[in-house]
Tab-separated table of C-alpha atoms in Angstrom:
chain	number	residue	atom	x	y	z
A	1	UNK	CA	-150.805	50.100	151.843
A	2	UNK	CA	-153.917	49.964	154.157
A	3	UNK	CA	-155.830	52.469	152.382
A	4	UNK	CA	-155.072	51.032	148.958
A	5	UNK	CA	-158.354	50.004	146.834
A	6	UNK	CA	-157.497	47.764	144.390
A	7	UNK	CA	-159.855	46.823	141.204
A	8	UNK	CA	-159.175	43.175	140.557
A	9	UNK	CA	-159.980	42.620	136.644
A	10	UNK	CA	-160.915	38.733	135.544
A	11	UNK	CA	-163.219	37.136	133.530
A	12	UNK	CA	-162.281	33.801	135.526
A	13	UNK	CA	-164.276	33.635	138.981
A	14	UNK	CA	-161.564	30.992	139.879
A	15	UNK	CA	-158.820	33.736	139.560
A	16	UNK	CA	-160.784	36.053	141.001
A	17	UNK	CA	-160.941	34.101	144.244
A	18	UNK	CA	-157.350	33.327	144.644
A	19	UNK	CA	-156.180	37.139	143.369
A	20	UNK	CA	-158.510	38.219	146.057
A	21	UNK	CA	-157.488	36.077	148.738
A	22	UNK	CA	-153.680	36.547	148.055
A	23	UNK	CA	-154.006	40.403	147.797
A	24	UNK	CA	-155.552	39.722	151.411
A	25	UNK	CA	-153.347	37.818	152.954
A	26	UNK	CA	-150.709	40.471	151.138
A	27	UNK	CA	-152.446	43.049	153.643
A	28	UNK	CA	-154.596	44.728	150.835
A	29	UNK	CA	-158.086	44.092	152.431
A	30	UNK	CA	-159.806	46.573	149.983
A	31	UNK	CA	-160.336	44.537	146.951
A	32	UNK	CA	-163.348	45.142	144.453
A	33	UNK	CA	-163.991	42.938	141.799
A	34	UNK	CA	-165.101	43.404	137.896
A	35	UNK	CA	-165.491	40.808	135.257
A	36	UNK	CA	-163.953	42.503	132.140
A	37	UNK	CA	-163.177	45.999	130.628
A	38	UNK	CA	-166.683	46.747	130.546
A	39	UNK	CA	-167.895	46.120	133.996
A	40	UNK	CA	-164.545	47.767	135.642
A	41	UNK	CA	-165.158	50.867	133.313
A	42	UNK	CA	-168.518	51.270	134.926
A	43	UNK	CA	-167.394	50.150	138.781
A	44	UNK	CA	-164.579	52.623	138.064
A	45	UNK	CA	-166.995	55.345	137.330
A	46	UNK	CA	-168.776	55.520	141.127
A	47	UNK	CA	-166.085	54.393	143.242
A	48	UNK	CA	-162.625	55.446	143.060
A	49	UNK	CA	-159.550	53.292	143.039
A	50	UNK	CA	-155.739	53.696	143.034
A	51	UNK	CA	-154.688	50.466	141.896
A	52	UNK	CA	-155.731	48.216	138.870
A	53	UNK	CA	-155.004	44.510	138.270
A	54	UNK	CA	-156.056	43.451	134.938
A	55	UNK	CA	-156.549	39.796	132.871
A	56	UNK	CA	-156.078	40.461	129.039
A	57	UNK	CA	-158.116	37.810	127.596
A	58	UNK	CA	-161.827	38.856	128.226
A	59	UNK	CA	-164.894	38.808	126.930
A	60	UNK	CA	-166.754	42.412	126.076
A	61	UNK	CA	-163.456	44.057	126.729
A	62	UNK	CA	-160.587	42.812	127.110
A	63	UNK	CA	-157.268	43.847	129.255
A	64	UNK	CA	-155.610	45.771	126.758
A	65	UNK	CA	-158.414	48.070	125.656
A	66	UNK	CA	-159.438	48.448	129.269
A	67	UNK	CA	-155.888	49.626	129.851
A	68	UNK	CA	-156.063	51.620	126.707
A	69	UNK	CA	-159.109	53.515	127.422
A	70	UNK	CA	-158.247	54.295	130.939
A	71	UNK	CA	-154.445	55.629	129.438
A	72	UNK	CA	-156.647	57.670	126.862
A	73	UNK	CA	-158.558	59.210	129.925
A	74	UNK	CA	-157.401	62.465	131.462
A	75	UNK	CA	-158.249	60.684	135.293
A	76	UNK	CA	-156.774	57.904	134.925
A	77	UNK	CA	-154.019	58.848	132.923
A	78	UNK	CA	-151.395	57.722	136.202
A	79	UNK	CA	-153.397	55.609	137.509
A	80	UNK	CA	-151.105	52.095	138.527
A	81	UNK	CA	-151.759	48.881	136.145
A	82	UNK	CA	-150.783	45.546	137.006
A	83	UNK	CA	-151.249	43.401	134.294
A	84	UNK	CA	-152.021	39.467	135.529
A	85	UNK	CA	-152.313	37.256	132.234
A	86	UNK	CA	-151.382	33.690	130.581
A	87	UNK	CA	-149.982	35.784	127.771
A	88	UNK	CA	-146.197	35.374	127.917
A	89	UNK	CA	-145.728	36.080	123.780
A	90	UNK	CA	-142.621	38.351	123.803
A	91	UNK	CA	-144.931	40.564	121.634
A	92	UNK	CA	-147.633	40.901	123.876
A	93	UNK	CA	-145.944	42.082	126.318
A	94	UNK	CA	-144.022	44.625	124.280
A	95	UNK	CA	-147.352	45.699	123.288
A	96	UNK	CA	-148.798	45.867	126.992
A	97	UNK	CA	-146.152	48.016	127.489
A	98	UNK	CA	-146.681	50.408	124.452
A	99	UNK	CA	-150.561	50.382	125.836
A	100	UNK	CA	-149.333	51.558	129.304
A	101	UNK	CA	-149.294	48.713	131.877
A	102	UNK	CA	-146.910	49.652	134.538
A	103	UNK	CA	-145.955	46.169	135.362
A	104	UNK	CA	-146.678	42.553	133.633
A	105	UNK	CA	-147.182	39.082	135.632
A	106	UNK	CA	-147.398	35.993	133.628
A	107	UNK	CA	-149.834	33.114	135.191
A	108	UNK	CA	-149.435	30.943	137.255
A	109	UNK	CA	-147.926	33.164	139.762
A	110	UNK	CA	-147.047	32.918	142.944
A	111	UNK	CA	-148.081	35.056	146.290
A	112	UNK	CA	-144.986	36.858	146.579
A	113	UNK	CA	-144.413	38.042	142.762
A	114	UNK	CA	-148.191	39.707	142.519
A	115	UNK	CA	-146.907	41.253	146.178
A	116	UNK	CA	-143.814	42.188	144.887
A	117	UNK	CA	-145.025	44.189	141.770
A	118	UNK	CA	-147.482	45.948	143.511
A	119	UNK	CA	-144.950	46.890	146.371
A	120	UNK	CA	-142.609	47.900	142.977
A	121	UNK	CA	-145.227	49.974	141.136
A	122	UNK	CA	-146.196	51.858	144.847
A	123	UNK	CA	-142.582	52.912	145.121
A	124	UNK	CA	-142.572	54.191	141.410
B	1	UNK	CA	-172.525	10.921	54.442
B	2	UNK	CA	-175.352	12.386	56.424
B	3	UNK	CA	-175.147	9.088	58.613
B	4	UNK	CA	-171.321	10.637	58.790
B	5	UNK	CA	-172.425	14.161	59.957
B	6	UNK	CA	-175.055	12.716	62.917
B	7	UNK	CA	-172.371	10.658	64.566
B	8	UNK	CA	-170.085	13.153	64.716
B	9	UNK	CA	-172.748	15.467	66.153
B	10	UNK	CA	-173.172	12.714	68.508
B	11	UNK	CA	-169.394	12.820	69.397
B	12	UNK	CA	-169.296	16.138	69.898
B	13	UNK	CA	-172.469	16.785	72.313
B	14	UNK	CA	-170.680	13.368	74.367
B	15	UNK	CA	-167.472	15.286	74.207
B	16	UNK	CA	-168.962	18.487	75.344
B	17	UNK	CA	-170.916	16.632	78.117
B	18	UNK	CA	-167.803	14.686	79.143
B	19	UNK	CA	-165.596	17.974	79.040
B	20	UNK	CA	-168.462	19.902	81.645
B	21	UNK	CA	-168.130	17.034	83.696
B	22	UNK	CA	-165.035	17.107	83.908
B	23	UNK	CA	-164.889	20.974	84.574
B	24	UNK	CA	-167.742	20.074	87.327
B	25	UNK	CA	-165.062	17.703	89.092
B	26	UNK	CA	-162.585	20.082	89.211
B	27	UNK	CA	-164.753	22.814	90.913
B	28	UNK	CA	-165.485	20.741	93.208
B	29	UNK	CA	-162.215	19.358	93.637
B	30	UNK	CA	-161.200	22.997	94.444
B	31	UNK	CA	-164.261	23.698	96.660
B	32	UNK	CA	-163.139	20.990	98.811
B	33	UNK	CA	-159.556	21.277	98.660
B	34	UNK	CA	-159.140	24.110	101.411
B	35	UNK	CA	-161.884	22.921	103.684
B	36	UNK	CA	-159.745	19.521	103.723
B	37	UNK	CA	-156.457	20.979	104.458
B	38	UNK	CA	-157.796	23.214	106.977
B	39	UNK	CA	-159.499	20.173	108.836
B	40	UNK	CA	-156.931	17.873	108.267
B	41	UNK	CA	-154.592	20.884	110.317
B	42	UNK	CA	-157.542	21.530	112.973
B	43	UNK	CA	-157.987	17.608	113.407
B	44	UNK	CA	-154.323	17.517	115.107
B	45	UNK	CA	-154.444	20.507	116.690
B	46	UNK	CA	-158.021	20.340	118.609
B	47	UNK	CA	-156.326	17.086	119.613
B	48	UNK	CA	-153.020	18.126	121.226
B	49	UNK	CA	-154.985	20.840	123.114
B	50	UNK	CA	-157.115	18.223	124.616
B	51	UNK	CA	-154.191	16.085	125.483
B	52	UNK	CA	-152.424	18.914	126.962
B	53	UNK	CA	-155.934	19.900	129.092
B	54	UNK	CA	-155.470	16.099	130.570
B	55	UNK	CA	-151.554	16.366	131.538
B	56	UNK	CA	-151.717	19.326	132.975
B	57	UNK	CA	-155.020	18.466	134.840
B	58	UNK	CA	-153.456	15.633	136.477
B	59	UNK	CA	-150.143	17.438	137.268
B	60	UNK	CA	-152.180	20.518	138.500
B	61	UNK	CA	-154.021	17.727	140.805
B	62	UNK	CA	-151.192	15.597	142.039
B	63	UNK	CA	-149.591	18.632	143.553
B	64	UNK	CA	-152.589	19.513	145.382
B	65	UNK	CA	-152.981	16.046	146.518
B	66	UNK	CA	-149.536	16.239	147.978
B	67	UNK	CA	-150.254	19.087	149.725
B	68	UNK	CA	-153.403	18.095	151.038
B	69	UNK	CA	-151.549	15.032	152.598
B	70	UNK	CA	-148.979	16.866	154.052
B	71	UNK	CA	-151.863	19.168	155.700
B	72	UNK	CA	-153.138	15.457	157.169
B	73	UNK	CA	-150.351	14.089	158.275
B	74	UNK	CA	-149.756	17.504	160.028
B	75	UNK	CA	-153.104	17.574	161.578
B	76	UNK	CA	-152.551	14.241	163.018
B	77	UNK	CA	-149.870	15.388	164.623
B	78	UNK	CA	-151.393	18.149	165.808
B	79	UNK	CA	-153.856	15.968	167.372
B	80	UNK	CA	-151.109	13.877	168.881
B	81	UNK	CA	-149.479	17.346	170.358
B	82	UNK	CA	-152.869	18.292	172.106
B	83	UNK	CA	-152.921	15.049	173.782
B	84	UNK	CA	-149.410	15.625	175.146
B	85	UNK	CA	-150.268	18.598	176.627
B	86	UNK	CA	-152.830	17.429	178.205
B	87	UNK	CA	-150.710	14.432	179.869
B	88	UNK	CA	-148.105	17.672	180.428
B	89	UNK	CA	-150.652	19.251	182.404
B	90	UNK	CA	-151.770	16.205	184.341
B	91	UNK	CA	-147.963	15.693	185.241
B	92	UNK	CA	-147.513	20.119	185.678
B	93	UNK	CA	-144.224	19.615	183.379
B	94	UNK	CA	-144.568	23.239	182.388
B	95	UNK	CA	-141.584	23.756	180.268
B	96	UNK	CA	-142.715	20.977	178.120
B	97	UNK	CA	-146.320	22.394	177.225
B	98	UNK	CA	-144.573	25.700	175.990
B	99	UNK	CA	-142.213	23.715	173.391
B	100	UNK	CA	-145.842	21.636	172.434
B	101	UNK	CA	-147.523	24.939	172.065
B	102	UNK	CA	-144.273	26.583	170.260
B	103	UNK	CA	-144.563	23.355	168.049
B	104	UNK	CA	-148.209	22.950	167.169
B	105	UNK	CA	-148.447	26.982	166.336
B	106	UNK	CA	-145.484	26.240	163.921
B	107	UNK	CA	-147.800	23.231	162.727
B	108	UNK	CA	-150.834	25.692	162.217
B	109	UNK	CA	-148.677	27.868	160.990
B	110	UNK	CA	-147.506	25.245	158.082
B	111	UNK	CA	-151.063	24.120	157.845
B	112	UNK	CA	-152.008	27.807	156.621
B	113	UNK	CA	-149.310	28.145	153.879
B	114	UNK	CA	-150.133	24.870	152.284
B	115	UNK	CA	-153.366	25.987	151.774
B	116	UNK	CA	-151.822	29.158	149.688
B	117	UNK	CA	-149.820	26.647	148.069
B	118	UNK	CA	-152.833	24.678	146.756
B	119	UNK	CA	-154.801	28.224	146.119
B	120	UNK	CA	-151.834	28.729	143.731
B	121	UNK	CA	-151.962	24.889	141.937
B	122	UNK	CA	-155.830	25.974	141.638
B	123	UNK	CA	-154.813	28.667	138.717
B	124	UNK	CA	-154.228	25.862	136.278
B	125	UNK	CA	-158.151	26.044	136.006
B	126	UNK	CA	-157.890	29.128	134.619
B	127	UNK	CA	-155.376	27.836	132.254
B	128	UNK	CA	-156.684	24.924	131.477
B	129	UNK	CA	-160.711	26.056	131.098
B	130	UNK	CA	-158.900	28.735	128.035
B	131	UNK	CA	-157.362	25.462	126.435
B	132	UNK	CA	-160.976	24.125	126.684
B	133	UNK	CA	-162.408	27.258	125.050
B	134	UNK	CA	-159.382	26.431	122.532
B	135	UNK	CA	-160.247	23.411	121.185
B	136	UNK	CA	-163.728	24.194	121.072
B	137	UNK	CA	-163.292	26.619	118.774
B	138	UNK	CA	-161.028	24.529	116.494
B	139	UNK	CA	-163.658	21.910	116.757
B	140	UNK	CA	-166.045	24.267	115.894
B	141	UNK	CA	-164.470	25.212	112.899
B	142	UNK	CA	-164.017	21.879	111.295
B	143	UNK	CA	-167.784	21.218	111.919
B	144	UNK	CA	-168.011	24.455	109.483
B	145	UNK	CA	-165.514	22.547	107.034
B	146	UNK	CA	-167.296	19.399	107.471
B	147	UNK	CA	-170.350	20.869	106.225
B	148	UNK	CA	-168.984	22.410	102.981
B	149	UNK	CA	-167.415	19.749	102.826
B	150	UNK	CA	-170.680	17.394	102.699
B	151	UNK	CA	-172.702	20.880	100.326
B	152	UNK	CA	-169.846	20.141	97.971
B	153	UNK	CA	-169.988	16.253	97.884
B	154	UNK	CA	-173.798	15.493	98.430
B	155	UNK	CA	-175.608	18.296	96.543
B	156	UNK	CA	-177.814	21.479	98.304
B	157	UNK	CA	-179.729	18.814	100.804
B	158	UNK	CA	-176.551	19.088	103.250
B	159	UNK	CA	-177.137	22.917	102.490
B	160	UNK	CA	-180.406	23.684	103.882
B	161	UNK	CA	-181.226	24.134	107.833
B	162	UNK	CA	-177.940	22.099	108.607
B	163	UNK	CA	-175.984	24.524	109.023
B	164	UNK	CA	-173.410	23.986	112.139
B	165	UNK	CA	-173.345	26.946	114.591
B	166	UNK	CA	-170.693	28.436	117.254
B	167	UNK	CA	-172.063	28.488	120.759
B	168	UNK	CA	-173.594	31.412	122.238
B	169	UNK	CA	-170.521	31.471	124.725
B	170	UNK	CA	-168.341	34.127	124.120
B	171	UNK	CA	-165.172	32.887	124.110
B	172	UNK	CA	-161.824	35.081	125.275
B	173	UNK	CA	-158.681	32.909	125.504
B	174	UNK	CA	-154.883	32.831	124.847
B	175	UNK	CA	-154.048	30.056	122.170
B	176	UNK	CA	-150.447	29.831	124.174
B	177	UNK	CA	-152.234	29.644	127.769
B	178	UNK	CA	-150.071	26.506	129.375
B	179	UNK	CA	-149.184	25.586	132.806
B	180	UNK	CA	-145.259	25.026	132.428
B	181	UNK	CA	-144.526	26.027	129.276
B	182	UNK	CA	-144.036	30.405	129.326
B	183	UNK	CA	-142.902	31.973	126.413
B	184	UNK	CA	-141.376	34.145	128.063
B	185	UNK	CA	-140.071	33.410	132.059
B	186	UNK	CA	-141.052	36.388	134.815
B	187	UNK	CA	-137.497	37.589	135.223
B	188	UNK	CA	-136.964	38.134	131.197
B	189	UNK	CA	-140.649	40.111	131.886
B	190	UNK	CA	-139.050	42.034	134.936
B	191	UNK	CA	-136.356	43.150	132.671
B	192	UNK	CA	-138.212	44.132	130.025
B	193	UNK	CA	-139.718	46.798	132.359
B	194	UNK	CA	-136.527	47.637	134.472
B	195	UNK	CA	-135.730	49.386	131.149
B	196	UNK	CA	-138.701	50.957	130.507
């Protein structure tokens, strides 16, 4: 858990600040943030991270191309995907799923869930 | 009979203006047909998202309020607790500044997961800022309506250099996003994926 880095994806600054401070008081201190699709594509590219948590609705790209690309990609193929979105459409999620999210939180959430589905995704 | 032949002329050139009119009206009758059902829908809708921005506002802030109070009234106790030990230690009654300290760390303690608990409330602004972006939109299109609406009605002066535009904001949000009301609850999500 302590050497986890964790790419926090949201075009809200608000829920960027409380996914960041909750993944902190979690125990996950190394937390990078990106804005959308676009700007994690390009933080992903010169530092490496083995954990994603993604918003869907974003400007430039959103979640579920972000997640797409990276399942399309032979490095990040494995790579763990939280998704964090207000999306709770039955067929959103189904489709989340098809794109390759590993798990799927719907907001508001509380501390313990986004804890909880990292903690399940880590254990595989 | 050539007097005859003229005013029938006459009638027909009045018919034949009457029926283009007439054909005019109806053109524009279905011109603005679908711009007026489509803002007479938006009206309602731009209008329930705005409503449902101010509820949810107002429950979002009540239970921070509550919170904050109970992180007051805590904090006054606190303050309370540190002047008891104080006395405690004036007086040397030993045992009783450990329970004080016992119960003002528990205080703290309280203190700090309140504060988590109005971190959390704070995600309705999230919620509530894509319900914004919502209704703006929907607004945004009956100002596009509007104005075909007013090309069709008032000629090509509404036409020229009036044209309403978006804003340059780009604009990504859920048209379901709401506080309370999921489509589909967490534990229906986490079962969905226990059978993946």
């Amino acid at each position: 858990m302590a050497d986890l880095k964790i790419l926090a994806v949201d075009d809200s600054p608000t829920m960027r600040r409380i996914i960041l401070n909750t993944l902190k008081r979690a125990g996950f201190q190394d937390v990078v943030e990106a804005v959308d699709g676009k700007d994690a594509l390009a933080k992903m590219e010169v530092d490496n991270f083995n954990f994603v948590i993604t918003d869907w609705n974003m400007p430039e790209m959103d979640g579920l191309t972000f997640v797409t690309t990276l399942r399309n990609s032979d490095q990040y193929k494995s790579l763990p995907i939280l998704m964090v979105t207000t999306r709770s459409v039955k067929d959103d999620i189904l489709e989340a799923m098809k794109a390759g999210v590993n798990n799927y939180i719907v907001k508001p959430f509380t501390p313990d869930t986004l804890k909880e589905k990292i903690e399940q995704i880590l254990a595989g | 009979m050539s007097e005859v032949i003229n005013l029938q002329d006459k009638i027909k050139t009045e018919l034949l203006d009457i029926s283009s009119a007439i054909n005019e009206i109806v053109e524009s009758y279905k011109k603005l047909h679908s711009p007026l059902i489509e803002t007479k829908e938006n009206v309602p809708k731009a209008t329930e998202q705005l409503d449902k921005i101010s509820e949810q506002t107002e429950a979002a802030t009540h239970r921070m309020l509550d919170t904050a109070e109970l992180i007051t009234q805590r904090e006054d106790e606190v303050i309370t607790g540190l002047n008891k030990i104080k006395q405690f230690v004036q007086d040397k009654e030993y045992n009783s500044i450990n329970e004080q300290c016992d119960e003002l760390a528990q205080k703290a303690s309280d203190n700090s997961n309140d504060a988590f608990v109005i971190m959390d409330a704070l995600q309705f602004q999230d919620i509530t800022s894509q319900q914004i972006d919502h209704a703006v939109v929907l607004l945004e299109e009956l100002g596009l309506k509007l104005h075909k609406i007013l090309t069709v009605i008032g000629g090509s002066e509404h036409a020229d250099g009036n044209q309403p535009t978006n804003s340059s904001k780009k604009r990504a949000f859920d048209p379901h996003a709401d506080l309370f009301d999921k489509k589909t609850d967490q534990t229906a999500i986490d079962s969905m994926f226990s059978k993946k």
